[in-house]
mmCIF file of C-alpha atoms and ligand atoms in Angstrom:
data_model
loop_
_atom_site.group_PDB
_atom_site.id
_atom_site.type_symbol
_atom_site.label_atom_id
_atom_site.label_comp_id
_atom_site.label_asym_id
_atom_site.label_seq_id
_atom_site.Cartn_x
_atom_site.Cartn_y
_atom_site.Cartn_z
ATOM 1 C CA MET E 111 -26.321 5.105 -8.038
ATOM 2 C CA ALA E 112 -28.091 7.796 -9.587
ATOM 3 C CA GLY E 113 -27.070 8.892 -12.591
ATOM 4 C CA ARG E 114 -25.542 5.437 -13.236
ATOM 5 C CA ARG E 115 -24.444 4.803 -16.311
ATOM 6 C CA ASP E 116 -22.630 2.456 -18.958
ATOM 7 C CA TRP E 117 -19.063 2.994 -19.148
ATOM 8 C CA THR E 118 -16.916 2.266 -21.649
ATOM 9 C CA ARG E 119 -13.148 2.002 -21.896
ATOM 10 C CA GLU E 120 -13.179 5.847 -23.900
ATOM 11 C CA THR E 121 -15.458 7.630 -21.840
ATOM 12 C CA LEU E 122 -13.947 6.115 -18.297
ATOM 13 C CA ALA E 123 -10.611 6.773 -19.095
ATOM 14 C CA ALA E 124 -11.573 10.454 -20.618
ATOM 15 C CA GLY E 125 -13.627 10.472 -17.141
ATOM 16 C CA VAL E 126 -10.841 9.547 -14.601
ATOM 17 C CA ARG E 127 -8.722 11.996 -16.622
ATOM 18 C CA SER E 128 -10.650 14.953 -15.846
ATOM 19 C CA GLY E 129 -11.125 13.862 -12.273
ATOM 20 C CA ASP E 130 -14.753 12.702 -12.732
ATOM 21 C CA ARG E 131 -16.001 11.492 -9.455
ATOM 22 C CA ARG E 132 -18.015 8.530 -10.592
ATOM 23 C CA ALA E 133 -15.877 7.949 -12.960
ATOM 24 C CA LEU E 134 -12.676 7.380 -10.539
ATOM 25 C CA ALA E 135 -15.453 5.504 -8.349
ATOM 26 C CA ARG E 136 -16.192 2.746 -11.061
ATOM 27 C CA ALA E 137 -12.356 2.681 -12.223
ATOM 28 C CA ILE E 138 -11.524 1.719 -8.838
ATOM 29 C CA THR E 139 -14.555 -0.917 -8.261
ATOM 30 C CA LEU E 140 -13.265 -2.491 -11.749
ATOM 31 C CA VAL E 141 -9.715 -2.512 -10.549
ATOM 32 C CA GLU E 142 -11.231 -4.015 -6.955
ATOM 33 C CA ASN E 143 -13.102 -6.460 -9.122
ATOM 34 C CA GLY E 144 -10.197 -7.551 -11.621
ATOM 35 C CA ASP E 145 -12.360 -6.549 -14.219
ATOM 36 C CA PRO E 146 -10.734 -6.879 -17.923
ATOM 37 C CA LEU E 147 -12.018 -2.891 -18.582
ATOM 38 C CA ALA E 148 -10.200 -1.911 -15.770
ATOM 39 C CA TYR E 149 -7.088 -3.249 -17.604
ATOM 40 C CA ASP E 150 -7.532 -1.699 -20.858
ATOM 41 C CA VAL E 151 -8.185 1.851 -18.969
ATOM 42 C CA VAL E 152 -5.129 1.526 -16.745
ATOM 43 C CA ARG E 153 -3.252 0.867 -19.775
ATOM 44 C CA ASP E 154 -4.905 4.060 -21.502
ATOM 45 C CA LEU E 155 -3.867 5.607 -18.477
ATOM 46 C CA TYR E 156 -0.471 5.046 -17.706
ATOM 47 C CA PRO E 157 1.336 7.497 -19.829
ATOM 48 C CA ASP E 158 -0.353 9.786 -18.038
ATOM 49 C CA THR E 159 0.590 8.715 -14.481
ATOM 50 C CA GLY E 160 3.686 9.989 -12.723
ATOM 51 C CA GLY E 161 2.914 13.046 -11.349
ATOM 52 C CA ALA E 162 1.458 12.042 -8.012
ATOM 53 C CA TYR E 163 3.628 11.394 -4.855
ATOM 54 C CA ALA E 164 2.417 8.729 -2.637
ATOM 55 C CA ILE E 165 2.814 8.143 0.742
ATOM 56 C CA GLY E 166 2.362 4.752 1.966
ATOM 57 C CA LEU E 167 1.121 3.879 5.557
ATOM 58 C CA THR E 168 1.709 0.757 7.244
ATOM 59 C CA GLY E 169 1.351 -0.217 11.232
ATOM 60 C CA PRO E 170 -0.567 -2.828 13.434
ATOM 61 C CA PRO E 171 -4.371 -2.490 13.478
ATOM 62 C CA GLY E 172 -6.084 -0.106 15.962
ATOM 63 C CA VAL E 173 -2.748 2.449 16.037
ATOM 64 C CA GLY E 174 -4.373 5.106 14.046
ATOM 65 C CA LYS E 175 -3.519 4.866 10.244
ATOM 66 C CA SER E 176 -6.533 6.307 9.048
ATOM 67 C CA SER E 177 -7.184 8.460 11.817
ATOM 68 C CA LEU E 178 -3.751 9.968 10.511
ATOM 69 C CA ILE E 179 -4.726 9.705 7.382
ATOM 70 C CA SER E 180 -7.458 11.854 7.895
ATOM 71 C CA ALA E 181 -5.534 14.547 9.806
ATOM 72 C CA LEU E 182 -3.168 14.622 7.031
ATOM 73 C CA VAL E 183 -5.655 15.411 4.732
ATOM 74 C CA ARG E 184 -7.257 18.322 6.468
ATOM 75 C CA HIS E 185 -3.659 19.751 6.846
ATOM 76 C CA VAL E 186 -2.660 19.704 3.245
ATOM 77 C CA ARG E 187 -6.109 20.589 2.519
ATOM 78 C CA GLU E 188 -5.264 23.658 3.518
ATOM 79 C CA ARG E 189 -3.027 24.504 1.195
ATOM 80 C CA GLY E 190 -5.164 23.275 -1.596
ATOM 81 C CA THR E 191 -3.103 20.252 -3.081
ATOM 82 C CA SER E 192 -5.900 17.233 -3.867
ATOM 83 C CA VAL E 193 -5.473 13.866 -2.741
ATOM 84 C CA GLY E 194 -6.356 10.567 -3.102
ATOM 85 C CA VAL E 195 -6.894 7.644 -0.505
ATOM 86 C CA VAL E 196 -6.702 4.354 -0.975
ATOM 87 C CA SER E 197 -7.037 2.079 2.519
ATOM 88 C CA VAL E 198 -6.351 -1.649 1.972
ATOM 89 C CA ASP E 199 -7.891 -2.602 5.160
ATOM 90 C CA PRO E 200 -10.819 -4.708 4.967
ATOM 91 C CA SER E 201 -11.326 -5.232 8.499
ATOM 92 C CA SER E 202 -11.990 -1.731 9.146
ATOM 93 C CA PRO E 203 -12.482 0.394 6.105
ATOM 94 C CA PHE E 204 -12.954 4.159 5.528
ATOM 95 C CA SER E 205 -16.793 4.808 5.657
ATOM 96 C CA HIS E 206 -19.339 7.753 4.652
ATOM 97 C CA GLY E 207 -20.500 7.123 8.028
ATOM 98 C CA ALA E 208 -17.407 7.153 10.030
ATOM 99 C CA LEU E 209 -16.791 9.323 12.488
ATOM 100 C CA LEU E 210 -13.038 9.291 14.167
ATOM 101 C CA GLY E 211 -12.454 11.127 16.954
ATOM 102 C CA ASP E 212 -13.546 14.649 18.135
ATOM 103 C CA ARG E 213 -12.447 16.969 15.595
ATOM 104 C CA ILE E 214 -12.004 14.462 12.521
ATOM 105 C CA ARG E 215 -15.002 14.103 10.710
ATOM 106 C CA LEU E 216 -13.967 11.621 7.585
ATOM 107 C CA SER E 217 -17.708 12.717 6.110
ATOM 108 C CA ASP E 218 -16.270 16.150 5.411
ATOM 109 C CA HIS E 219 -13.597 14.743 3.413
ATOM 110 C CA PHE E 220 -15.746 13.190 1.820
ATOM 111 C CA LEU E 221 -17.846 15.947 0.615
ATOM 112 C CA ASP E 222 -14.913 17.629 -0.581
ATOM 113 C CA PRO E 223 -14.163 17.748 -4.382
ATOM 114 C CA GLY E 224 -10.538 17.459 -3.950
ATOM 115 C CA VAL E 225 -10.620 14.556 -1.596
ATOM 116 C CA PHE E 226 -11.348 10.846 -3.444
ATOM 117 C CA ILE E 227 -10.912 8.318 -0.758
ATOM 118 C CA ARG E 228 -11.462 4.706 -1.491
ATOM 119 C CA SER E 229 -11.448 1.058 0.823
ATOM 120 C CA MET E 230 -10.523 -1.563 -0.707
ATOM 121 C CA GLY E 231 -10.853 -5.616 -0.269
ATOM 122 C CA THR E 232 -9.411 -8.471 -1.419
ATOM 123 C CA ARG E 233 -12.560 -9.961 -3.550
ATOM 124 C CA GLY E 234 -10.587 -12.843 -5.227
ATOM 125 C CA HIS E 235 -7.847 -10.796 -6.881
ATOM 126 C CA LEU E 236 -5.507 -13.266 -9.207
ATOM 127 C CA GLY E 237 -2.639 -10.322 -8.696
ATOM 128 C CA GLY E 238 -3.586 -10.293 -4.857
ATOM 129 C CA LEU E 239 -3.613 -6.514 -3.357
ATOM 130 C CA ALA E 240 -0.586 -5.070 -4.504
ATOM 131 C CA GLU E 241 -2.203 -5.743 -7.820
ATOM 132 C CA ALA E 242 -5.246 -3.800 -6.918
ATOM 133 C CA THR E 243 -3.757 -1.418 -4.905
ATOM 134 C CA LEU E 244 -0.989 -0.568 -7.577
ATOM 135 C CA GLN E 245 -3.801 -0.001 -10.710
ATOM 136 C CA ALA E 246 -5.461 2.336 -8.141
ATOM 137 C CA LEU E 247 -2.700 4.530 -7.114
ATOM 138 C CA LEU E 248 -2.044 4.443 -10.941
ATOM 139 C CA VAL E 249 -6.172 5.560 -11.327
ATOM 140 C CA LEU E 250 -5.717 8.261 -8.935
ATOM 141 C CA ASP E 251 -2.536 9.593 -10.274
ATOM 142 C CA ALA E 252 -4.223 9.912 -13.848
ATOM 143 C CA SER E 253 -6.871 11.526 -12.389
ATOM 144 C CA GLY E 254 -4.170 14.685 -11.612
ATOM 145 C CA LYS E 255 -4.182 14.077 -7.539
ATOM 146 C CA GLU E 256 -0.840 15.821 -6.779
ATOM 147 C CA LEU E 257 -0.684 13.573 -3.435
ATOM 148 C CA VAL E 258 -2.099 9.853 -3.165
ATOM 149 C CA PHE E 259 -2.258 7.849 0.600
ATOM 150 C CA LEU E 260 -1.807 4.412 0.446
ATOM 151 C CA GLU E 261 -3.166 2.575 3.857
ATOM 152 C CA THR E 262 -2.097 -1.125 4.435
ATOM 153 C CA VAL E 263 -2.452 -2.756 7.928
ATOM 154 C CA GLY E 264 0.039 -4.928 9.823
ATOM 155 C CA THR E 265 4.008 -5.180 9.393
ATOM 156 C CA GLY E 266 4.725 -8.367 7.127
ATOM 157 C CA GLN E 267 6.272 -8.964 3.871
ATOM 158 C CA SER E 268 2.930 -8.608 2.256
ATOM 159 C CA GLU E 269 1.562 -5.685 3.525
ATOM 160 C CA VAL E 270 5.581 -4.496 1.959
ATOM 161 C CA GLU E 271 3.965 -5.747 -1.299
ATOM 162 C CA VAL E 272 1.172 -3.561 -0.940
ATOM 163 C CA ILE E 273 2.832 -0.085 -0.013
ATOM 164 C CA GLY E 274 5.983 -1.306 -2.220
ATOM 165 C CA ILE E 275 5.388 1.400 -4.255
ATOM 166 C CA ALA E 276 4.870 4.438 -2.354
ATOM 167 C CA ASP E 277 7.729 7.073 -2.579
ATOM 168 C CA THR E 278 7.467 7.668 1.244
ATOM 169 C CA VAL E 279 6.831 4.818 3.422
ATOM 170 C CA LEU E 280 5.657 5.679 7.053
ATOM 171 C CA LEU E 281 5.177 3.210 9.574
ATOM 172 C CA VAL E 282 2.729 3.563 12.411
ATOM 173 C CA LEU E 283 3.407 2.723 15.910
ATOM 174 C CA MET E 284 1.324 3.217 19.388
ATOM 175 C CA PRO E 285 2.392 2.631 23.020
ATOM 176 C CA GLY E 286 1.903 -1.011 23.011
ATOM 177 C CA SER E 287 2.892 -2.164 19.553
ATOM 178 C CA GLY E 288 5.759 -4.672 20.667
ATOM 179 C CA ASP E 289 5.282 -6.589 17.781
ATOM 180 C CA SER E 290 6.581 -4.447 15.332
ATOM 181 C CA VAL E 291 9.375 -3.353 17.430
ATOM 182 C CA GLN E 292 10.652 -6.417 17.474
ATOM 183 C CA ALA E 293 9.832 -6.822 14.388
ATOM 184 C CA LEU E 294 12.082 -3.681 13.343
ATOM 185 C CA LYS E 295 14.731 -4.404 15.659
ATOM 186 C CA ALA E 296 15.072 -8.363 14.130
ATOM 187 C CA GLY E 297 14.917 -6.783 10.314
ATOM 188 C CA ILE E 298 12.150 -8.631 9.295
ATOM 189 C CA MET E 299 10.602 -5.231 8.970
ATOM 190 C CA GLU E 300 12.828 -2.685 6.300
ATOM 191 C CA ILE E 301 13.570 0.232 8.039
ATOM 192 C CA PRO E 302 10.811 3.029 7.060
ATOM 193 C CA ASP E 303 11.446 6.502 6.139
ATOM 194 C CA VAL E 304 9.353 8.140 8.558
ATOM 195 C CA ILE E 305 8.173 6.780 12.113
ATOM 196 C CA ALA E 306 4.840 8.345 14.012
ATOM 197 C CA ILE E 307 4.178 7.279 17.435
ATOM 198 C CA ASN E 308 0.691 7.255 17.512
ATOM 199 C CA LYS E 309 -1.693 8.064 20.384
ATOM 200 C CA MET E 310 1.242 10.211 22.344
ATOM 201 C CA ASP E 311 -1.820 10.688 25.083
ATOM 202 C CA HIS E 312 -1.032 7.322 26.160
ATOM 203 C CA PRO E 313 1.318 7.444 29.235
ATOM 204 C CA ALA E 314 4.134 4.879 27.533
ATOM 205 C CA ALA E 315 4.889 6.906 24.771
ATOM 206 C CA LYS E 316 8.013 8.499 25.781
ATOM 207 C CA THR E 317 9.280 4.468 26.706
ATOM 208 C CA MET E 318 8.150 3.456 23.009
ATOM 209 C CA LEU E 319 9.667 6.672 21.395
ATOM 210 C CA ASN E 320 13.141 5.499 23.428
ATOM 211 C CA GLU E 321 12.879 2.432 22.452
ATOM 212 C CA VAL E 322 12.280 2.834 18.687
ATOM 213 C CA ARG E 323 14.903 5.157 19.286
ATOM 214 C CA SER E 324 17.738 2.807 20.504
ATOM 215 C CA ILE E 325 16.764 0.220 17.518
ATOM 216 C CA LEU E 326 17.468 2.770 15.029
ATOM 217 C CA SER E 327 20.491 4.221 16.144
ATOM 218 C CA LEU E 328 22.089 0.424 15.590
ATOM 219 C CA GLY E 329 21.385 0.553 12.332
ATOM 220 C CA PRO E 330 23.188 2.563 9.401
ATOM 221 C CA ALA E 331 21.528 5.899 7.807
ATOM 222 C CA ALA E 332 20.697 6.042 3.940
ATOM 223 C CA ARG E 333 23.245 7.227 2.097
ATOM 224 C CA GLU E 334 23.476 9.085 -0.885
ATOM 225 C CA GLY E 335 26.825 10.931 -1.135
ATOM 226 C CA ASP E 336 27.325 13.153 1.740
ATOM 227 C CA ARG E 337 23.912 13.368 2.216
ATOM 228 C CA GLU E 338 22.096 10.931 4.445
ATOM 229 C CA TRP E 339 18.815 10.067 5.493
ATOM 230 C CA ARG E 340 17.612 8.868 9.522
ATOM 231 C CA PRO E 341 13.994 8.052 9.733
ATOM 232 C CA PRO E 342 12.693 10.687 11.854
ATOM 233 C CA ILE E 343 10.747 9.682 14.870
ATOM 234 C CA VAL E 344 7.184 11.610 15.590
ATOM 235 C CA LEU E 345 4.568 11.310 18.192
ATOM 236 C CA THR E 346 1.169 12.529 17.288
ATOM 237 C CA GLU E 347 -2.105 12.703 18.349
ATOM 238 C CA ALA E 348 -4.260 12.079 15.275
ATOM 239 C CA THR E 349 -7.886 12.594 16.912
ATOM 240 C CA ARG E 350 -6.663 15.721 18.129
ATOM 241 C CA GLY E 351 -4.389 16.859 15.146
ATOM 242 C CA GLU E 352 -1.395 16.944 17.517
ATOM 243 C CA ASN E 353 1.667 16.931 16.198
ATOM 244 C CA VAL E 354 0.181 15.934 12.589
ATOM 245 C CA ALA E 355 1.748 19.363 11.177
ATOM 246 C CA GLU E 356 5.228 18.286 12.526
ATOM 247 C CA LEU E 357 4.265 14.931 10.532
ATOM 248 C CA TRP E 358 3.906 16.295 7.602
ATOM 249 C CA GLU E 359 6.940 18.195 7.770
ATOM 250 C CA LYS E 360 8.829 15.076 8.052
ATOM 251 C CA LEU E 361 7.351 13.597 5.274
ATOM 252 C CA ALA E 362 8.215 16.384 3.263
ATOM 253 C CA ALA E 363 11.623 16.526 3.966
ATOM 254 C CA HIS E 364 11.743 12.581 2.825
ATOM 255 C CA ARG E 365 10.372 13.562 -0.633
ATOM 256 C CA ALA E 366 12.648 16.998 -0.919
ATOM 257 C CA TYR E 367 15.500 14.440 -0.003
ATOM 258 C CA LEU E 368 14.814 11.751 -2.269
ATOM 259 C CA GLU E 369 14.512 14.520 -5.126
ATOM 260 C CA ASP E 370 17.676 16.449 -4.263
ATOM 261 C CA SER E 371 19.369 13.697 -3.667
ATOM 262 C CA GLY E 372 18.299 12.332 -7.220
ATOM 263 C CA GLN E 373 16.921 9.034 -5.585
ATOM 264 C CA LEU E 374 13.222 9.388 -6.017
ATOM 265 C CA GLU E 375 13.262 8.392 -9.736
ATOM 266 C CA ALA E 376 15.504 5.015 -9.143
ATOM 267 C CA ARG E 377 13.237 4.327 -5.809
ATOM 268 C CA ARG E 378 10.406 4.602 -8.849
ATOM 269 C CA ALA E 379 12.000 2.083 -10.968
ATOM 270 C CA LYS E 380 13.168 0.223 -8.244
ATOM 271 C CA ASN E 381 9.480 -0.198 -7.168
ATOM 272 C CA LEU E 382 7.702 -0.591 -10.573
ATOM 273 C CA ALA E 383 10.243 -3.345 -10.931
ATOM 274 C CA GLY E 384 9.568 -5.295 -7.680
ATOM 275 C CA GLU E 385 5.723 -4.330 -7.919
ATOM 276 C CA VAL E 386 5.472 -5.992 -11.561
ATOM 277 C CA PHE E 387 7.474 -9.189 -9.677
ATOM 278 C CA SER E 388 5.364 -9.374 -7.038
ATOM 279 C CA VAL E 389 2.108 -9.228 -8.946
ATOM 280 C CA ALA E 390 3.836 -11.747 -11.573
ATOM 281 C CA SER E 391 4.770 -14.065 -8.623
ATOM 282 C CA ALA E 392 1.401 -13.845 -7.206
ATOM 283 C CA ARG E 393 -0.372 -14.570 -10.181
ATOM 284 C CA ALA E 394 1.549 -17.381 -10.473
ATOM 285 C CA LYS E 395 1.459 -18.893 -7.358
ATOM 286 C CA GLU E 396 -2.771 -18.761 -8.169
ATOM 287 C CA HIS E 397 -2.356 -20.145 -11.055
ATOM 288 C CA LEU E 398 -0.145 -23.015 -9.459
ATOM 289 C CA GLU E 399 -2.466 -23.780 -6.762
ATOM 290 C CA HIS E 400 -5.581 -23.281 -8.892
ATOM 291 C CA ALA E 401 -3.838 -26.087 -11.372
ATOM 292 C CA VAL E 402 -2.901 -28.798 -8.755
ATOM 293 C CA SER E 403 -6.200 -28.413 -7.345
ATOM 294 C CA GLY E 404 -7.955 -29.473 -10.120
ATOM 295 C CA ASP E 405 -5.459 -31.944 -11.641
ATOM 296 C CA PRO E 406 -5.966 -35.740 -10.453
ATOM 297 C CA GLU E 407 -2.332 -36.150 -11.788
ATOM 298 C CA LEU E 408 -1.072 -33.416 -9.850
ATOM 299 C CA GLU E 409 -2.385 -34.446 -6.500
ATOM 300 C CA ARG E 410 -1.374 -37.900 -7.020
ATOM 301 C CA LEU E 411 2.378 -36.495 -6.751
ATOM 302 C CA LEU E 412 1.561 -35.012 -3.790
ATOM 303 C CA GLU E 413 0.050 -38.293 -1.849
ATOM 304 C CA ALA E 414 2.865 -40.126 -3.480
ATOM 305 C CA VAL E 415 5.365 -37.875 -1.675
ATOM 306 C CA GLN E 416 3.400 -37.683 1.574
ATOM 307 C CA ARG E 417 3.100 -41.780 1.067
ATOM 308 C CA ARG E 418 7.496 -41.280 0.631
ATOM 309 C CA GLU E 419 7.216 -42.840 -2.494
ATOM 310 C CA LEU E 420 8.428 -40.119 -4.161
ATOM 311 C CA ASP E 421 10.781 -37.762 -3.157
ATOM 312 C CA PRO E 422 9.466 -34.013 -2.863
ATOM 313 C CA MET E 423 11.914 -32.140 -5.258
ATOM 314 C CA SER E 424 10.825 -34.705 -7.884
ATOM 315 C CA ALA E 425 7.848 -33.547 -7.297
ATOM 316 C CA VAL E 426 8.470 -30.111 -7.245
ATOM 317 C CA ARG E 427 10.135 -30.720 -11.082
ATOM 318 C CA GLU E 428 7.273 -32.883 -12.314
ATOM 319 C CA ILE E 429 5.255 -29.946 -10.937
ATOM 320 C CA LEU E 430 6.640 -27.553 -12.651
ATOM 321 C CA GLU E 431 7.260 -29.057 -15.803
ATOM 322 C CA LYS E 432 3.456 -29.805 -15.959
ATOM 323 C CA VAL E 433 1.917 -26.326 -15.007
ATOM 324 C CA PHE E 434 4.057 -24.319 -16.566
ATOM 325 C CA HIS E 435 6.157 -26.144 -18.812
ATOM 326 C CA ILE E 436 9.902 -25.195 -17.032
ATOM 327 C CA GLY E 437 11.752 -28.332 -17.788
ATOM 328 C CA ASP E 438 15.472 -28.924 -16.635
ATOM 329 C CA GLY E 439 17.812 -27.039 -15.298
ATOM 330 C CA ALA E 440 14.505 -25.385 -13.186
ATOM 331 C CA ARG E 441 15.830 -25.699 -9.666
HETATM 332 N N1 GDP A 247 -6.363 8.013 22.413
HETATM 333 C C1 GDP A 247 -6.006 8.311 20.966
HETATM 334 N N2 GDP A 247 -7.299 7.573 20.269
HETATM 335 C C2 GDP A 247 -6.664 7.722 18.953
HETATM 336 C C3 GDP A 247 -5.553 8.297 18.567
HETATM 337 N N3 GDP A 247 -5.427 8.116 16.558
HETATM 338 C C4 GDP A 247 -6.417 7.445 16.679
HETATM 339 N N4 GDP A 247 -7.236 6.622 17.727
HETATM 340 C C5 GDP A 247 -8.553 5.756 18.163
HETATM 341 O O1 GDP A 247 -7.907 4.640 17.659
HETATM 342 C C6 GDP A 247 -8.646 3.641 17.004
HETATM 343 C C7 GDP A 247 -8.495 3.279 15.896
HETATM 344 O O2 GDP A 247 -8.067 4.345 14.885
HETATM 345 P P1 GDP A 247 -7.653 4.129 13.389
HETATM 346 O O3 GDP A 247 -7.641 4.987 12.981
HETATM 347 O O4 GDP A 247 -9.157 3.130 12.705
HETATM 348 O O5 GDP A 247 -6.663 2.834 13.033
HETATM 349 P P2 GDP A 247 -5.725 1.981 11.858
HETATM 350 O O6 GDP A 247 -6.693 0.545 12.175
HETATM 351 O O7 GDP A 247 -4.686 2.198 12.259
HETATM 352 O O8 GDP A 247 -6.187 2.710 10.774
HETATM 353 C C8 GDP A 247 -10.108 4.615 16.518
HETATM 354 O O9 GDP A 247 -11.227 4.329 17.828
HETATM 355 C C9 GDP A 247 -9.200 5.888 17.216
HETATM 356 O O10 GDP A 247 -10.204 6.890 17.189
HETATM 357 C C10 GDP A 247 -4.864 9.194 19.336
HETATM 358 O O11 GDP A 247 -3.642 9.560 18.750
HETATM 359 N N5 GDP A 247 -5.416 8.706 20.359
HETATM 360 MG MG1 MG A 248 -7.485 1.683 8.955
#
């Protein structure tokens, strides 16, 4: 990279605060790599966070999450809102060369100083993707971005952990994403705040809309006093920008609902606590797996269980004692 320089904790934090793109890029790379400098910098920046509004997008691969983000970025940039994007989708990263659809050219956003877009991978992160996403959000927040989009692929538990830090959660579906509809129906997936059924140009879009509508009508609406929030469903066509303004209105309405009902603070507090817990759990799990695989004594314990010489719960107790020094009563 041209103009490469060695950043220190101080220059990097100051660079991020002033919105310097190279500082941002460097800080997020350090976050992605789990570099110790990243922890120091985020620690310094944390008091400057809380100003950004975070919108998390999740949904199956290929439904058009990245395309929708790109269309939404275009929409909010018309009002001058500064935007950060973190996409946690190692399978199809945002890239400078990407050309999505007819109207949405991501490369335009890469040239826009008010937009910072970044894809993140999994590179051996102790706290998993949830940790990297949280740290990247904090960096973008501290840099003064007013709005941050977080994209994650899938609709399972780990995806919820990744975007669990978002203020508003947008689920993106398309005609034919039956698995996600089943997950909604079975209550495996939490009810999102807003749902977009993208690729409305597809003939089965209306059928999908009715299906999702009927599932939502079964569940209770979120309630705060006499106000309530029912997740709106918007049909969109991201590649042509169709109904993107409407989708943005619904996202803004959800934000207004949270703010007016006093729930935004409560949600943020809950999200932060949840995120800390989820990262701590991921680290503990990593530590446990690492300890067991490198320790012949612990491996012998597992073999004893397999040979039915030791019962599973006794093995659990011994492992917890040895690895975490958690004694009796830890059940
Ligand atoms: N026909 C149609 N194609 C779309 C639409 N939105 C996205 N796509 C295409 O669907 C593919 C996957 O889009 P992408 O945004 O990468 O999906 P992601 O995996 O959910 O992020 C790309 O080829 C897009 O051009 C849409 O509204 N209609
Ligand atoms: Mg994507």
